[in-house]
Every structure is written in structure tokens, then in C-alpha cells.
């Protein structure tokens, strides 16, 4: 069992990749995390339950990470990060969604922890079209 950890994520890296790496280097395959900080740009997704696809939107301007939270489990035999984020721009309006690749770190602080117990594995869910915990 690993101790909870706090780490600064590197400027310019993809936020999802950076979170995943911190769990991978600790070999933590079941956990949870929060991130606060700021990004240079962001890509968020909305899952369309009718068409069963993520509709992504790019936000090309700097944003505060007001809240980013998520979990870590196993998908296709590998450590998989699922994260959602609420972001705010210079107008202080919030936007949010499923965190997608393409979100670039300006400065971010990750607080992560391991969750004990049996492995948590994702598999395809017919009812939603999503890859959920089985
Ligand atoms: Zn999601």
C-alpha cells in the first residue's frame, strides 16, 4: 500500500498523460485523485447517450482548474485514468466535462492516493456504450 502523494506536474505536458504517469511509476492501478492549477488550453468531452460518442470541444485559451477529479482503474490490462474537470477563464465563467487528451498543463498540483482491495477492471457496458467497472 502506497502513501498518498502530492506532486507538481510539468508545464507543457498533456494533463491526462501526466496524471497517468504518476500512478504508473508507483504501480498504483486502483486510486483516486484531484488536481488544481491552470492549463494553457483544454479539450473537454460530453458523452452523447443517443449517438454513443463523445462530443469534444477545444478551449484554446488559458483556464484555471477550479476542480479536477477522477479515478484510476484497469482497462485493457493497463492503468487507465478517468477524469472530469471544471475550468474557468478570464471572465470567471465555468465550463466543465470529461477531460480529454490535448489539455496542456501550465501549472498543476496532483493529489493522489491508492485505494486498497481487489483490482477494479473496466469492460464494455451494453446499456451505456461506455467502458464501465464490471
Ligand atoms: Zn467521464
PDB file of C-alpha atoms and ligand atoms in Angstrom:
ATOM      1  CA  UNK A   1       0.000   0.000   0.000  1.00  0.00           C
ATOM      2  CA  UNK A   2       1.392   3.363  -1.069  1.00  0.00           C
ATOM      3  CA  UNK A   3       1.248   6.558   0.944  1.00  0.00           C
ATOM      4  CA  UNK A   4      -0.909   9.326  -0.522  1.00  0.00           C
ATOM      5  CA  UNK A   5       1.217  11.613  -2.664  1.00  0.00           C
ATOM      6  CA  UNK A   6       1.389  15.244  -3.745  1.00  0.00           C
ATOM      7  CA  UNK A   7       3.288  16.142  -6.895  1.00  0.00           C
ATOM      8  CA  UNK A   8       3.713  19.098  -9.223  1.00  0.00           C
ATOM      9  CA  UNK A   9       3.033  18.190 -12.843  1.00  0.00           C
ATOM     10  CA  UNK A  10       5.365  19.510 -15.574  1.00  0.00           C
ATOM     11  CA  UNK A  11       4.486  22.607 -17.586  1.00  0.00           C
ATOM     12  CA  UNK A  12       3.701  21.892 -21.229  1.00  0.00           C
ATOM     13  CA  UNK A  13       2.731  18.245 -20.776  1.00  0.00           C
ATOM     14  CA  UNK A  14      -0.637  16.713 -21.509  1.00  0.00           C
ATOM     15  CA  UNK A  15      -2.607  16.706 -18.253  1.00  0.00           C
ATOM     16  CA  UNK A  16      -4.121  13.230 -18.665  1.00  0.00           C
ATOM     17  CA  UNK A  17      -0.772  11.687 -19.608  1.00  0.00           C
ATOM     18  CA  UNK A  18       0.981  13.364 -16.680  1.00  0.00           C
ATOM     19  CA  UNK A  19      -1.607  12.078 -14.182  1.00  0.00           C
ATOM     20  CA  UNK A  20      -1.385   8.573 -15.625  1.00  0.00           C
ATOM     21  CA  UNK A  21       2.411   8.547 -15.428  1.00  0.00           C
ATOM     22  CA  UNK A  22       2.399   9.429 -11.723  1.00  0.00           C
ATOM     23  CA  UNK A  23       0.206   6.394 -10.996  1.00  0.00           C
ATOM     24  CA  UNK A  24       2.199   4.159 -13.359  1.00  0.00           C
ATOM     25  CA  UNK A  25       5.576   4.954 -11.781  1.00  0.00           C
ATOM     26  CA  UNK A  26       4.096   3.991  -8.396  1.00  0.00           C
ATOM     27  CA  UNK A  27       2.383   0.888  -9.866  1.00  0.00           C
ATOM     28  CA  UNK A  28      -0.957   2.053  -8.480  1.00  0.00           C
ATOM     29  CA  UNK A  29      -3.781   0.557 -10.541  1.00  0.00           C
ATOM     30  CA  UNK A  30      -6.658   1.494  -8.226  1.00  0.00           C
ATOM     31  CA  UNK A  31      -6.868   5.000  -6.843  1.00  0.00           C
ATOM     32  CA  UNK A  32      -8.363   8.438  -6.841  1.00  0.00           C
ATOM     33  CA  UNK A  33      -7.014  11.952  -7.300  1.00  0.00           C
ATOM     34  CA  UNK A  34      -7.673  15.655  -7.503  1.00  0.00           C
ATOM     35  CA  UNK A  35      -5.801  18.323  -9.454  1.00  0.00           C
ATOM     36  CA  UNK A  36      -5.833  22.097  -9.107  1.00  0.00           C
ATOM     37  CA  UNK A  37      -3.829  24.594 -11.101  1.00  0.00           C
ATOM     38  CA  UNK A  38      -4.100  26.050 -14.567  1.00  0.00           C
ATOM     39  CA  UNK A  39      -3.893  24.957 -18.190  1.00  0.00           C
ATOM     40  CA  UNK A  40      -2.815  26.721 -21.382  1.00  0.00           C
ATOM     41  CA  UNK A  41      -5.601  25.104 -23.358  1.00  0.00           C
ATOM     42  CA  UNK A  42      -8.163  22.369 -22.796  1.00  0.00           C
ATOM     43  CA  UNK A  43     -10.222  19.732 -24.547  1.00  0.00           C
ATOM     44  CA  UNK A  44     -13.390  18.567 -22.791  1.00  0.00           C
ATOM     45  CA  UNK A  45     -15.884  15.924 -23.832  1.00  0.00           C
ATOM     46  CA  UNK A  46     -19.611  15.427 -23.432  1.00  0.00           C
ATOM     47  CA  UNK A  47     -20.909  11.889 -23.867  1.00  0.00           C
ATOM     48  CA  UNK A  48     -23.922  11.883 -26.165  1.00  0.00           C
ATOM     49  CA  UNK A  49     -26.006   8.971 -24.829  1.00  0.00           C
ATOM     50  CA  UNK A  50     -28.092   8.731 -28.004  1.00  0.00           C
ATOM     51  CA  UNK A  51     -25.309   8.617 -30.573  1.00  0.00           C
ATOM     52  CA  UNK A  52     -22.952   6.987 -28.019  1.00  0.00           C
ATOM     53  CA  UNK A  53     -19.979   9.161 -28.849  1.00  0.00           C
ATOM     54  CA  UNK A  54     -18.030  11.838 -27.033  1.00  0.00           C
ATOM     55  CA  UNK A  55     -18.609  15.276 -28.472  1.00  0.00           C
ATOM     56  CA  UNK A  56     -15.399  17.186 -27.799  1.00  0.00           C
ATOM     57  CA  UNK A  57     -14.810  20.893 -27.649  1.00  0.00           C
ATOM     58  CA  UNK A  58     -11.461  22.687 -27.667  1.00  0.00           C
ATOM     59  CA  UNK A  59     -10.851  25.710 -25.491  1.00  0.00           C
ATOM     60  CA  UNK A  60      -7.685  27.402 -26.823  1.00  0.00           C
ATOM     61  CA  UNK A  61      -7.176  29.965 -24.057  1.00  0.00           C
ATOM     62  CA  UNK A  62      -5.656  29.773 -20.551  1.00  0.00           C
ATOM     63  CA  UNK A  63      -8.012  28.428 -17.892  1.00  0.00           C
ATOM     64  CA  UNK A  64      -7.942  27.867 -14.154  1.00  0.00           C
ATOM     65  CA  UNK A  65      -8.508  24.293 -12.992  1.00  0.00           C
ATOM     66  CA  UNK A  66     -11.155  25.017 -10.366  1.00  0.00           C
ATOM     67  CA  UNK A  67     -11.688  21.321  -9.812  1.00  0.00           C
ATOM     68  CA  UNK A  68     -10.416  18.207 -11.500  1.00  0.00           C
ATOM     69  CA  UNK A  69     -11.120  14.826 -10.010  1.00  0.00           C
ATOM     70  CA  UNK A  70     -11.004  11.284 -11.121  1.00  0.00           C
ATOM     71  CA  UNK A  71     -10.067   7.700 -10.553  1.00  0.00           C
ATOM     72  CA  UNK A  72      -7.646   5.086 -11.699  1.00  0.00           C
ATOM     73  CA  UNK A  73      -8.549   1.522 -12.611  1.00  0.00           C
ATOM     74  CA  UNK A  74      -7.613  -1.120 -15.186  1.00  0.00           C
ATOM     75  CA  UNK A  75      -8.751  -1.037 -18.805  1.00  0.00           C
ATOM     76  CA  UNK A  76      -7.445  -3.453 -21.434  1.00  0.00           C
ATOM     77  CA  UNK A  77      -4.855  -4.677 -18.947  1.00  0.00           C
ATOM     78  CA  UNK A  78      -3.320  -1.248 -18.357  1.00  0.00           C
ATOM     79  CA  UNK A  79      -3.645   1.578 -15.824  1.00  0.00           C
ATOM     80  CA  UNK A  80      -6.419   3.904 -17.019  1.00  0.00           C
ATOM     81  CA  UNK A  81      -7.229   7.419 -15.802  1.00  0.00           C
ATOM     82  CA  UNK A  82     -10.797   8.769 -15.862  1.00  0.00           C
ATOM     83  CA  UNK A  83     -11.012  12.485 -15.052  1.00  0.00           C
ATOM     84  CA  UNK A  84     -13.552  15.292 -15.124  1.00  0.00           C
ATOM     85  CA  UNK A  85     -12.749  18.996 -14.822  1.00  0.00           C
ATOM     86  CA  UNK A  86     -14.397  22.311 -14.053  1.00  0.00           C
ATOM     87  CA  UNK A  87     -12.380  25.143 -15.606  1.00  0.00           C
ATOM     88  CA  UNK A  88     -12.750  28.933 -15.511  1.00  0.00           C
ATOM     89  CA  UNK A  89     -11.470  31.574 -17.880  1.00  0.00           C
ATOM     90  CA  UNK A  90     -10.666  35.271 -17.561  1.00  0.00           C
ATOM     91  CA  UNK A  91     -14.395  36.031 -17.448  1.00  0.00           C
ATOM     92  CA  UNK A  92     -14.730  33.769 -14.363  1.00  0.00           C
ATOM     93  CA  UNK A  93     -17.353  31.655 -16.099  1.00  0.00           C
ATOM     94  CA  UNK A  94     -17.052  27.910 -15.527  1.00  0.00           C
ATOM     95  CA  UNK A  95     -17.159  25.159 -18.083  1.00  0.00           C
ATOM     96  CA  UNK A  96     -16.756  21.501 -17.488  1.00  0.00           C
ATOM     97  CA  UNK A  97     -16.746  17.996 -18.831  1.00  0.00           C
ATOM     98  CA  UNK A  98     -14.847  14.777 -19.333  1.00  0.00           C
ATOM     99  CA  UNK A  99     -11.131  15.559 -19.523  1.00  0.00           C
ATOM    100  CA  UNK A 100      -9.707  14.697 -22.929  1.00  0.00           C
ATOM    101  CA  UNK A 101      -6.191  14.424 -24.370  1.00  0.00           C
ATOM    102  CA  UNK A 102      -4.959  17.775 -25.633  1.00  0.00           C
ATOM    103  CA  UNK A 103      -5.271  19.624 -22.333  1.00  0.00           C
ATOM    104  CA  UNK A 104      -1.889  21.284 -21.778  1.00  0.00           C
ATOM    105  CA  UNK A 105      -0.529  21.976 -18.285  1.00  0.00           C
ATOM    106  CA  UNK A 106       0.524  25.484 -17.285  1.00  0.00           C
ATOM    107  CA  UNK A 107       0.948  24.636 -13.615  1.00  0.00           C
ATOM    108  CA  UNK A 108      -0.800  21.778 -11.869  1.00  0.00           C
ATOM    109  CA  UNK A 109      -0.723  20.092  -8.492  1.00  0.00           C
ATOM    110  CA  UNK A 110      -1.817  16.476  -8.214  1.00  0.00           C
ATOM    111  CA  UNK A 111      -3.018  14.877  -5.001  1.00  0.00           C
ATOM    112  CA  UNK A 112      -3.287  11.121  -5.451  1.00  0.00           C
ATOM    113  CA  UNK A 113      -3.956   8.100  -3.329  1.00  0.00           C
ATOM    114  CA  UNK A 114      -4.210   4.358  -3.650  1.00  0.00           C
ATOM    115  CA  UNK A 115      -7.434   2.521  -2.825  1.00  0.00           C
ATOM    116  CA  UNK A 116      -6.895  -0.896  -1.222  1.00  0.00           C
ATOM    117  CA  UNK A 117      -8.683  -4.064  -2.192  1.00  0.00           C
ATOM    118  CA  UNK A 118      -9.386  -6.121  -5.268  1.00  0.00           C
ATOM    119  CA  UNK A 119      -8.470  -4.856  -8.726  1.00  0.00           C
ATOM    120  CA  UNK A 120     -11.023  -2.604 -10.393  1.00  0.00           C
ATOM    121  CA  UNK A 121     -11.427  -3.505 -14.065  1.00  0.00           C
ATOM    122  CA  UNK A 122     -13.324  -1.776 -16.864  1.00  0.00           C
ATOM    123  CA  UNK A 123     -15.329  -3.590 -19.513  1.00  0.00           C
ATOM    124  CA  UNK A 124     -17.786  -2.630 -22.226  1.00  0.00           C
ATOM    125  CA  UNK A 125     -21.289  -1.859 -20.932  1.00  0.00           C
ATOM    126  CA  UNK A 126     -24.060  -2.601 -23.441  1.00  0.00           C
ATOM    127  CA  UNK A 127     -26.625  -0.311 -21.819  1.00  0.00           C
ATOM    128  CA  UNK A 128     -24.500   2.837 -21.997  1.00  0.00           C
ATOM    129  CA  UNK A 129     -21.938   2.107 -24.684  1.00  0.00           C
ATOM    130  CA  UNK A 130     -19.289   3.100 -22.151  1.00  0.00           C
ATOM    131  CA  UNK A 131     -16.391   1.164 -20.641  1.00  0.00           C
ATOM    132  CA  UNK A 132     -17.503   0.888 -17.023  1.00  0.00           C
ATOM    133  CA  UNK A 133     -16.397  -1.045 -13.936  1.00  0.00           C
ATOM    134  CA  UNK A 134     -17.538  -4.645 -14.211  1.00  0.00           C
TER     135      UNK A 134
HETATM  136 ZN1  LIG B   1     -16.127  10.776 -17.925  1.00  0.00          ZN
END
